[in-house]
Short mmCIF file of C-alpha atoms in Angstrom, two decimals:
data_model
loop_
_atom_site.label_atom_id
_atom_site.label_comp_id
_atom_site.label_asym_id
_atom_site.label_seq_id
_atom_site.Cartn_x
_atom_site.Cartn_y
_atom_site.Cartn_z
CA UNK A 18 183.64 184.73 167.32
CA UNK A 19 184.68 184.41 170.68
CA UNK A 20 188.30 185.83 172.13
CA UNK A 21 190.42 185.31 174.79
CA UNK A 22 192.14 188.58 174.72
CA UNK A 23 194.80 187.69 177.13
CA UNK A 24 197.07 185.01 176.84
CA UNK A 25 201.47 184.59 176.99
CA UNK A 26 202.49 181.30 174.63
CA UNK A 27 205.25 180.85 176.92
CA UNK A 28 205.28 177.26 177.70
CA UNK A 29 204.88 176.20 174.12
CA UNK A 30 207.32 173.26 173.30
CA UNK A 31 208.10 173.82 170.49
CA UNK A 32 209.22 176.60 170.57
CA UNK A 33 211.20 176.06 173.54
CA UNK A 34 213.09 173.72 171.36
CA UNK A 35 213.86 175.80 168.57
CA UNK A 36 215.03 178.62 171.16
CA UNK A 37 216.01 177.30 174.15
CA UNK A 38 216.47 180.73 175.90
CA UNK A 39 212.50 180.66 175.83
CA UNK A 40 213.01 178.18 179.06
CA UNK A 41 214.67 180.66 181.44
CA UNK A 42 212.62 183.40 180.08
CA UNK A 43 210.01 181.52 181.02
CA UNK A 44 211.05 180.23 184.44
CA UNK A 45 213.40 182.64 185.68
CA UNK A 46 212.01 186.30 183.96
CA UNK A 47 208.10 185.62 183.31
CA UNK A 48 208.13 183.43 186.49
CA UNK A 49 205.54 180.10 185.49
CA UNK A 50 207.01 176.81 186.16
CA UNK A 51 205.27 174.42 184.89
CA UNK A 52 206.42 171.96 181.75
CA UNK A 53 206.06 173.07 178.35
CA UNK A 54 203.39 171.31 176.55
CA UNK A 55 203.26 170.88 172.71
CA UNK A 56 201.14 173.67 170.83
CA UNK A 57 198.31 171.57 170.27
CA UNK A 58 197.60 171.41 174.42
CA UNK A 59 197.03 175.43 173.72
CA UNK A 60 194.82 174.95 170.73
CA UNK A 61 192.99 172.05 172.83
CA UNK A 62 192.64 174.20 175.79
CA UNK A 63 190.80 177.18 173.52
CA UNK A 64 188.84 174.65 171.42
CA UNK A 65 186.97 172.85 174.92
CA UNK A 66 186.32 176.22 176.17
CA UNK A 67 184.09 177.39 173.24
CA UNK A 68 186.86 179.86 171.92
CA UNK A 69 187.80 180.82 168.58
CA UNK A 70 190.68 182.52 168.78
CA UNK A 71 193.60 184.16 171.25
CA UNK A 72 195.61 187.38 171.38
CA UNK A 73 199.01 186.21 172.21
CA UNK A 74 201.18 188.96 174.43
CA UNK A 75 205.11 189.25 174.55
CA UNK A 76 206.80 191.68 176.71
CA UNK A 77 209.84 193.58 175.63
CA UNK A 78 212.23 193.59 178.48
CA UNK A 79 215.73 194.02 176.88
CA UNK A 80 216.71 197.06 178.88
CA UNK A 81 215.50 195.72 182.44
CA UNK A 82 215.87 192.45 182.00
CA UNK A 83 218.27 191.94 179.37
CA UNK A 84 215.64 189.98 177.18
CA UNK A 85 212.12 189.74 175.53
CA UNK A 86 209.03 187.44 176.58
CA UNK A 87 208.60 186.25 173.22
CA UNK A 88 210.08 188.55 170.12
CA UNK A 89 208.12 190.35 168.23
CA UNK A 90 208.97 187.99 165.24
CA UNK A 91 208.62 184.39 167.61
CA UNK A 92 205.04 185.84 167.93
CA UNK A 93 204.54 186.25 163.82
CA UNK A 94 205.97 182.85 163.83
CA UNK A 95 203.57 181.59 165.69
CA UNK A 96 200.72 183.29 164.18
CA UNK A 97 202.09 181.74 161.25
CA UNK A 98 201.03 178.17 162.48
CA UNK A 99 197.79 178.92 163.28
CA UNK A 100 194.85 181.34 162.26
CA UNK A 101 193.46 181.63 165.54
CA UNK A 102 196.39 183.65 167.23
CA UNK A 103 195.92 187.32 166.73
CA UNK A 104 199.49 188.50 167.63
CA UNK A 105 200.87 191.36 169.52
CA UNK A 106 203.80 192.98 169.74
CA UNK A 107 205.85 194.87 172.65
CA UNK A 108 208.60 197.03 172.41
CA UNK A 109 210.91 198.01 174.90
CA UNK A 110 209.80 202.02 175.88
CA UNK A 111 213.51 202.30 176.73
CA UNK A 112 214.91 202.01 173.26
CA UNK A 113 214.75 206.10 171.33
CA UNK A 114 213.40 204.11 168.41
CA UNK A 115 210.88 202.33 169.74
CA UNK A 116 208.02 203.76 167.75
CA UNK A 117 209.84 202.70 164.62
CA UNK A 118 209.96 198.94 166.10
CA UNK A 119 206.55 199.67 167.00
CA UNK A 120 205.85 200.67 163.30
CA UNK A 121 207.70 197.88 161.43
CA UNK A 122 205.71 195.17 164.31
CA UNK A 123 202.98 196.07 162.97
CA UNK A 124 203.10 197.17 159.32
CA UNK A 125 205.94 193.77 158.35
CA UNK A 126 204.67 191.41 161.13
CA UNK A 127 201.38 192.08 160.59
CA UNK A 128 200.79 192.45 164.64
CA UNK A 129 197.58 193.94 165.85
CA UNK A 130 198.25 195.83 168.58
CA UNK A 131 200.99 196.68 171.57
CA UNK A 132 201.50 195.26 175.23
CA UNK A 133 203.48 196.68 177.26
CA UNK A 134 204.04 195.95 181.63
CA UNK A 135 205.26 198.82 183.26
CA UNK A 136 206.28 196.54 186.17
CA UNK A 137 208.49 194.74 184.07
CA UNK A 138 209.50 197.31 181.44
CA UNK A 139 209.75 199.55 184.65
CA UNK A 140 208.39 202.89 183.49
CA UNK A 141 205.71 205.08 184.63
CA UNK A 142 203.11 204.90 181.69
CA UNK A 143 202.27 208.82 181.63
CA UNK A 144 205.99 209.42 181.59
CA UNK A 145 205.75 211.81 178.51
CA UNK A 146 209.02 212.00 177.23
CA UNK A 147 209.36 208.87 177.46
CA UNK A 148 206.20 206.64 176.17
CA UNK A 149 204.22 209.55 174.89
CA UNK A 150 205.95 209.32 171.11
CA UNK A 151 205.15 205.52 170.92
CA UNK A 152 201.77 206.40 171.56
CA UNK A 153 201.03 208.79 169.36
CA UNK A 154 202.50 206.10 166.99
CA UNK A 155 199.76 203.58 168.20
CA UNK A 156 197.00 205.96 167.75
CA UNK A 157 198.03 206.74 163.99
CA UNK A 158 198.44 203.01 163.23
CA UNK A 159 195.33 202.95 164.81
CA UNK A 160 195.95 199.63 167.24
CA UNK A 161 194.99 199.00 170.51
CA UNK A 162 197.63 199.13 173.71
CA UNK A 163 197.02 196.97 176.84
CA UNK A 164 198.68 197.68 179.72
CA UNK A 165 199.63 195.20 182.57
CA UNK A 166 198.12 196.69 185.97
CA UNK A 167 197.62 195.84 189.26
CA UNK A 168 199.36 192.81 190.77
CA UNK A 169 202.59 190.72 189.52
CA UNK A 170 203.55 187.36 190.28
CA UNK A 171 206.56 188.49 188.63
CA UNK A 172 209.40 188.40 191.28
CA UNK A 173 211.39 191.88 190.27
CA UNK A 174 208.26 193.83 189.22
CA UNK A 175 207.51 196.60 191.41
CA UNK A 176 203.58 197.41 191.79
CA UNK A 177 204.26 201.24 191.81
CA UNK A 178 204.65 201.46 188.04
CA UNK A 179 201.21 199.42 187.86
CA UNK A 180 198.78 201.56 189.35
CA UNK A 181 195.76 202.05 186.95
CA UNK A 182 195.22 205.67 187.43
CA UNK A 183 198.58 206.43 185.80
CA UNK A 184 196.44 205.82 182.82
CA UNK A 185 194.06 208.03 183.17
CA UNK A 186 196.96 211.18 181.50
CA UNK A 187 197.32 208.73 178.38
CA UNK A 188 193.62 207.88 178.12
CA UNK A 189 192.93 212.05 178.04
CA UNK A 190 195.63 212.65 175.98
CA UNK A 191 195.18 210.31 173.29
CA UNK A 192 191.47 209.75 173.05
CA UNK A 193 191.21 208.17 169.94
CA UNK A 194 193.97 205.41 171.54
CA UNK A 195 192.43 201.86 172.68
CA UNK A 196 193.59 201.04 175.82
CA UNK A 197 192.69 198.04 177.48
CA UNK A 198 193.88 198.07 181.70
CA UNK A 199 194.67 194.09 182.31
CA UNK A 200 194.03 192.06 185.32
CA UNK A 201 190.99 194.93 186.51
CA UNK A 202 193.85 196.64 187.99
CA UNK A 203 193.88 194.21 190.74
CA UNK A 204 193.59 195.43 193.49
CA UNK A 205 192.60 198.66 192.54
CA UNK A 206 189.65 197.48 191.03
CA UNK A 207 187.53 200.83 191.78
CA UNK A 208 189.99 203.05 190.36
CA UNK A 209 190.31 200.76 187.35
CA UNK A 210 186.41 200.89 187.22
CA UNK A 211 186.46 204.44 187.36
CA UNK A 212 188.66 205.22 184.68
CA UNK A 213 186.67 202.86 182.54
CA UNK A 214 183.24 204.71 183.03
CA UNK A 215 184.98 207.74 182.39
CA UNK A 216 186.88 207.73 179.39
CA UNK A 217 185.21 206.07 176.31
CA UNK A 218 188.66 204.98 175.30
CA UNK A 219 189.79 202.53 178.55
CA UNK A 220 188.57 198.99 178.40
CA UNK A 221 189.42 195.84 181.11
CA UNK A 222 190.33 192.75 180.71
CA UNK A 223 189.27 189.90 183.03
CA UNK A 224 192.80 188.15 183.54
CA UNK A 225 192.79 188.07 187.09
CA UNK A 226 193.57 185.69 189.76
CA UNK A 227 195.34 186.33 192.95
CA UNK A 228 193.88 184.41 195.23
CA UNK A 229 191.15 181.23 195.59
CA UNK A 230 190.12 179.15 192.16
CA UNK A 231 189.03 181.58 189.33
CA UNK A 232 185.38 181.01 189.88
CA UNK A 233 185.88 182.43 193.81
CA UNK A 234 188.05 185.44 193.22
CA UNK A 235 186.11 186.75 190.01
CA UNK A 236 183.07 186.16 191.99
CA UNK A 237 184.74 188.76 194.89
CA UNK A 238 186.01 190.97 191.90
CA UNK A 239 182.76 191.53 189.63
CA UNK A 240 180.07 190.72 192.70
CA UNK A 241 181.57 192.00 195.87
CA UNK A 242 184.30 194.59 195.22
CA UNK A 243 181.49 195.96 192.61
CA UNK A 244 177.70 195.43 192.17
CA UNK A 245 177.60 192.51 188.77
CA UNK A 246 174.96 195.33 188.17
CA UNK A 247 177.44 198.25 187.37
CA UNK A 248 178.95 195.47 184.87
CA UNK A 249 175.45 194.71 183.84
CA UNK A 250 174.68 198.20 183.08
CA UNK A 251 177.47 200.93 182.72
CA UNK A 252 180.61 198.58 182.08
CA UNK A 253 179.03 196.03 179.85
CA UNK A 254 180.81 197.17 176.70
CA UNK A 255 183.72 198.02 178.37
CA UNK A 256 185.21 194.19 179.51
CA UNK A 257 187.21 191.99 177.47
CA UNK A 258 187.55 188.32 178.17
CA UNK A 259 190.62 187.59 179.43
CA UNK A 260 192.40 184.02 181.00
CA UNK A 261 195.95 184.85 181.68
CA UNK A 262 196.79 181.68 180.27
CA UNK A 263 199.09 179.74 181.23
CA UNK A 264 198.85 181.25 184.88
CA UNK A 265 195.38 180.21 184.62
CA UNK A 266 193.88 177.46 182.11
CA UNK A 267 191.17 179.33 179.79
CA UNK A 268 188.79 176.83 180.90
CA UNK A 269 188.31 177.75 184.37
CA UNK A 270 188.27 181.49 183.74
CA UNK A 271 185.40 180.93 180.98
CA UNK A 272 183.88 178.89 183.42
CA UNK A 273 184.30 181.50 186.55
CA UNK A 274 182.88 184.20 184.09
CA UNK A 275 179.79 181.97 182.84
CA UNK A 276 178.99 181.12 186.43
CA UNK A 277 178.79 185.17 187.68
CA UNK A 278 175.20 185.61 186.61
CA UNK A 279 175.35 188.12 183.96
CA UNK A 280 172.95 187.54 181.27
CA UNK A 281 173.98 186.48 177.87
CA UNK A 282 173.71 189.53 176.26
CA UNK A 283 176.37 190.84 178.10
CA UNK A 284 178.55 187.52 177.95
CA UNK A 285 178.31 187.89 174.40
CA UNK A 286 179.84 191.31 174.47
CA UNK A 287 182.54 190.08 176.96
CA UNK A 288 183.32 187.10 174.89
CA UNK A 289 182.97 188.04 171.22
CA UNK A 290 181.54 192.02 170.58
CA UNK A 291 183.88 193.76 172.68
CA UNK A 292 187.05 192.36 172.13
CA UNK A 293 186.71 192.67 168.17
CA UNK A 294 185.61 196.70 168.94
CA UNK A 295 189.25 196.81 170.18
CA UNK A 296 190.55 194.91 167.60
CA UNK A 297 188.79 197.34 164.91
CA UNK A 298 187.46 194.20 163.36
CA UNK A 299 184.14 195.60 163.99
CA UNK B 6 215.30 138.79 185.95
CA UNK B 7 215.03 141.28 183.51
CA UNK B 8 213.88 144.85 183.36
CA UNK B 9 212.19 147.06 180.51
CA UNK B 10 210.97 150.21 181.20
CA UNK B 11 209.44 152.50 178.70
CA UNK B 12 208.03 155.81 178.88
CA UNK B 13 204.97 156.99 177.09
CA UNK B 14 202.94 160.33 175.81
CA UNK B 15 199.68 160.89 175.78
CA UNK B 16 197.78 163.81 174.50
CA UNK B 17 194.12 164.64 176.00
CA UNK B 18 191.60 165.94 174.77
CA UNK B 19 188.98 167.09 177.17
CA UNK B 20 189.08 168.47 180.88
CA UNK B 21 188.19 164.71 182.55
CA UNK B 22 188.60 161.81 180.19
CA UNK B 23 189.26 157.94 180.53
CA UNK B 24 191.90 156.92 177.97
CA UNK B 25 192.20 153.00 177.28
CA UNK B 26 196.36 152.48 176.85
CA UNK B 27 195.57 148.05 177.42
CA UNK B 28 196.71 148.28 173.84
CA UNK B 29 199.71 150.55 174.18
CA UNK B 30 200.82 148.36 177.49
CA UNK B 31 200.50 145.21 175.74
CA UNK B 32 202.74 146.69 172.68
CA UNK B 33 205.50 147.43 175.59
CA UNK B 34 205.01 143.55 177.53
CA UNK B 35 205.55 142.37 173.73
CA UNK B 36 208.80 144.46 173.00
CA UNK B 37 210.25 143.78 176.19
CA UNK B 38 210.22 139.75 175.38
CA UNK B 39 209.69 138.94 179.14
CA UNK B 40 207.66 136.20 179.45
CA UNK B 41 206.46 135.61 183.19
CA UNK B 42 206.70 138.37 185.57
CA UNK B 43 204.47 140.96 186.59
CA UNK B 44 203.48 145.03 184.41
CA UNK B 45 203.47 148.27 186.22
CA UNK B 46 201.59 151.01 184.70
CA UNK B 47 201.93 154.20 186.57
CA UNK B 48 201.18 157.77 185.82
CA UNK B 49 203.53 160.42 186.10
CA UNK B 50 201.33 162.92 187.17
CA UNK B 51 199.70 163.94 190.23
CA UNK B 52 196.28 164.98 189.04
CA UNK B 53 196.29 162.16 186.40
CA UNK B 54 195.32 158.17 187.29
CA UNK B 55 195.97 154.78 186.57
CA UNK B 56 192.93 152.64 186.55
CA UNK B 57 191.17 149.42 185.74
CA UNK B 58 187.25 149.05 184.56
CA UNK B 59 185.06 147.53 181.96
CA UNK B 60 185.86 149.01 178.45
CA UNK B 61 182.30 150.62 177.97
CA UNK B 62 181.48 154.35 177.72
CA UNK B 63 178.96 154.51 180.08
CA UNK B 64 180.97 153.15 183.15
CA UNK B 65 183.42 155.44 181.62
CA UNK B 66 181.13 158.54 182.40
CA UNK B 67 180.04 156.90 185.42
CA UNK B 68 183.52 156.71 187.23
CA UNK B 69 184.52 160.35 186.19
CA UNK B 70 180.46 161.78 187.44
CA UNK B 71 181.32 159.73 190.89
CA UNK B 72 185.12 161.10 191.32
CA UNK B 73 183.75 164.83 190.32
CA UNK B 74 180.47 164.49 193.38
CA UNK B 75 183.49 163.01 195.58
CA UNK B 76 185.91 166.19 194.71
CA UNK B 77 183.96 168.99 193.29
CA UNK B 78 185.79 171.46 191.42
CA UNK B 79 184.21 174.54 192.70
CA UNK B 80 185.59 172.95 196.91
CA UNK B 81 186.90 175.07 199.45
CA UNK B 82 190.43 173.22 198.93
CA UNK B 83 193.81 174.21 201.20
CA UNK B 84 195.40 173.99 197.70
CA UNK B 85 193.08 177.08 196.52
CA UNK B 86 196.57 179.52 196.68
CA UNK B 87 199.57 180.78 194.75
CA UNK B 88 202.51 178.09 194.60
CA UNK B 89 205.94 178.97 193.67
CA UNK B 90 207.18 175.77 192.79
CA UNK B 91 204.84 176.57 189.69
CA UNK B 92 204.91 180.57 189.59
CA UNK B 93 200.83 180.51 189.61
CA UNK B 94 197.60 179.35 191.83
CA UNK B 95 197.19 175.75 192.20
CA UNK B 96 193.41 175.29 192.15
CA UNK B 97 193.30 172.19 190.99
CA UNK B 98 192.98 170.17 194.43
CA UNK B 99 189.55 168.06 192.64
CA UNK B 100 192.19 166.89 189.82
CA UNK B 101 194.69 165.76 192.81
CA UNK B 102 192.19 163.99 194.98
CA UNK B 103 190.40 162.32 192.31
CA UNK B 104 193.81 161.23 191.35
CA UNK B 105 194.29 159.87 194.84
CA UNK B 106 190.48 158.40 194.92
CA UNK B 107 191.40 156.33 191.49
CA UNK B 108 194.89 155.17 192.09
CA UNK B 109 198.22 155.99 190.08
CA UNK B 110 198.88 152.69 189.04
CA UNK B 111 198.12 148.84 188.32
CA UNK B 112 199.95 145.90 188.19
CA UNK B 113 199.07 142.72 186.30
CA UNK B 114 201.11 139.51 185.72
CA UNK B 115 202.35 138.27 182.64
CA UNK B 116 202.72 134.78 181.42
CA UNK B 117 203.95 133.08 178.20
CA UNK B 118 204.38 136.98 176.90
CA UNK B 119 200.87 138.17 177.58
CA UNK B 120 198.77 140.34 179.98
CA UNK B 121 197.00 138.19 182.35
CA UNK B 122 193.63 140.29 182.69
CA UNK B 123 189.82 139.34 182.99
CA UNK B 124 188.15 139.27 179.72
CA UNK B 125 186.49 142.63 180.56
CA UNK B 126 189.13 144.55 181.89
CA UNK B 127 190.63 147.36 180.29
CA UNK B 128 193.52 149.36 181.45
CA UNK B 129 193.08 153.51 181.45
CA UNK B 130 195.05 156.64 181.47
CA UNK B 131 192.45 158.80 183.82
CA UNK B 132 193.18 162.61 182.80
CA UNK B 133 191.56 164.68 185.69
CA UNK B 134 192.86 168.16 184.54
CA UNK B 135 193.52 168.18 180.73
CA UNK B 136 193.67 169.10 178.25
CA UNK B 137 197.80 168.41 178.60
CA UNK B 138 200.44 165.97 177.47
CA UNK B 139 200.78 163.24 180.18
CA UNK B 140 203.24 160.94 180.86
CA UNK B 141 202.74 157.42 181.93
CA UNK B 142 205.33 154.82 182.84
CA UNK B 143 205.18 150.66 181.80
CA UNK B 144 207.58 148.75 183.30
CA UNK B 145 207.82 144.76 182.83
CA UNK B 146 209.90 142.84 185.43
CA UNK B 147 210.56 138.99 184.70
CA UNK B 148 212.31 136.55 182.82
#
């Protein structure tokens, strides 16, 4: 059962059609450009790169940006059309009751687990009064968080609410919380690194691309910013598979991480082991 | 002279594939009741193709084998950086010049209603970065 633990259905046709705010959300908030493309293309795109099935993100945004990246219910709807989406939810960290959203997400909706991106969300994620309730709400529903870190294409997102270390307070202080640091905390891969050979609780996903063709830059990321050893050895049941799609097809990052040299062993722990440990499917 | 243009979808299927659409551009020649003039078939893509070859699977493979040695995907391409136009990296410079290396388009003529083709010749829709929905344009000029 193989993952892609990162992906944002925001170019999906369909439902551009049947909410046609999706199109500036998409082009003028989430920042991609390119033409929607029916749902199948996104099915296609999982099923030619040996996938099974895709966590599909939305971002909460109402406060900052006066919107959300995908409801929490457009993302049950989706999951509704096909059984190999495995949906999040997000909820906006400025609302007082977000914990109940947070709660109803993902006892009604049936989502699996929370996203939220401080850059866009704009909040410091060990910000205690503010975040702290909705995760202790997380850790009792028992679901995983991922966190956007690092780098943003986004153009209003500031980087200083997406350093990786600001994680390390919430990884401490909620240790039985998953928490999965997206994009390797690009470019603070080391710190990201650190925190995730630290605390048994802090996974990464590989959705990262900044610069170069996918195969190139995770090449620099997992063979020259770090020894593939350290992922080899100490982080191997730390990573999730990750694409980013559509920023980046799923092909090419499946491709980029089959071609780094790690054996399969620890492929199949990237692809398929790992990302169901954070699910609690296994 | 007359004019009929119609636009058409296509859904791939695989990363590099070699669709034959003779059929589909025939359909349009025949709705468009022109009878002697000339077809244009032209993709609306620029990582997509237009192109002409024998309707068998191996020179299928063959042609998309040749254009991926030509353009590798794995190149040290100019195109290897983030675009705004699209809000994300375009590192797809082997779809683009494999595009350019098997044409956008063909043109055959038409007489009493039909395609005027060699017996072998099959018209394709060349998909360089799919899987995606592609466009393709037929347009029949004549009388």
């Amino acid at each position: 059962m193989k993952i892609d633990f990162h992906t944002h259905p925001v170019l999906v046709r369909e439902m551009w059609e049947k909410y046609p705010e999706l199109e500036h959300v998409a082009r003028d908030i989430f920042f991609i450009r390119n033409r929607p493309q029916p749902l199948e293309t996104f099915i296609l795109e999982l099923t030619i790169s040996g996938l099974d099935r895709a966590v599909l993100l939305p971002i909460d945004a109402t406060t900052t940006r006066g919107c959300t990246i995908y409801s929490n219910q457009q993302i049950a709807e989706l999951c509704q059309k096909d059984p190999r989406f495995i949906g999040f939810c997000s909820v906006d960290p400025h609302n007082p009751d977000a914990p109940v959203v947070l709660e109803q997400a993902v006892k009604e909706l049936k989502l699996r687990g929370l996203k939220l991106s401080p850059p866009t969300q704009e909040f410091f994620p060990n910000d205690r009064r503010l975040v702290y309730p909705l995760y202790e709400k997380a850790e009792k529903l028992g679901i995983p968080v991922i966190f956007h870190a690092g780098m943003s294409w986004e153009p209003r997102a500031r980087l200083k609410y997406a350093h990786p270390l600001l994680l390390e307070d919430v990884a401490a202080d909620f240790p039985d919380l998953r928490i999965v640091i997206a994009h390797f905390g690009w470019p603070w891969v080391l710190d990201t690194i650190a925190l995730a050979l630290k605390y048994h609780n802090i996974y990464i996903d590989t959705a990262c691309l900044y610069f170069g063709n996918p195969k190139h830059f995770l090449s620099f990321v997992m063979k020259e910013q770090i020894p593939l050893s350290v992922i080899e050895k100490s982080l191997r049941e730390k990573i999730v598979f990750g694409s980013n799609y559509p920023r980046v097809e799923i092909k090419n990052m499946v491709y980029a991480i089959s071609q780094l040299g790690l054996s399969s062993e620890c492929l199949e722990l990237i692809f398929s082991y790992n990302p169901q440990k954070v699910l609690g499917e296994v | 002279m007359e004019i009929f243009l119609k636009r058409l979808a296509v859904q791939t299927h695989r990363d590099k594939e070699l669709l034959d659409i003779t059929d589909q551009v025939e359909q349009v020649i025949k709705e468009s009741r022109i009878k002697r003039g000339l077809v244009l078939v032209l993709t609306m893509h620029t990582s997509s193709g237009i192109i002409v070859t024998e309707g068998l699977p191996c020179i299928e493979k063959d042609i998309l084998n040749h254009f991926t040695k030509l353009a590798p995907k794995d190149g040290d391409y100019y195109h290897n950086r983030f675009l705004d136009i699209d809000g994300r990296l375009g590192f797809n410079a082997d779809a683009h010049l494999q595009s350019v290396l098997g044409g956008i388009f063909v043109i055959f003529p038409i007489l009493n209603g039909q395609l005027v083709k060699g017996s072998r010749q099959r018209i394709y829709f060349a998909e360089y970065d799919g899987p995606l929905e592609r466009e393709y344009c037929v347009q029949v000029i004549g009388e």
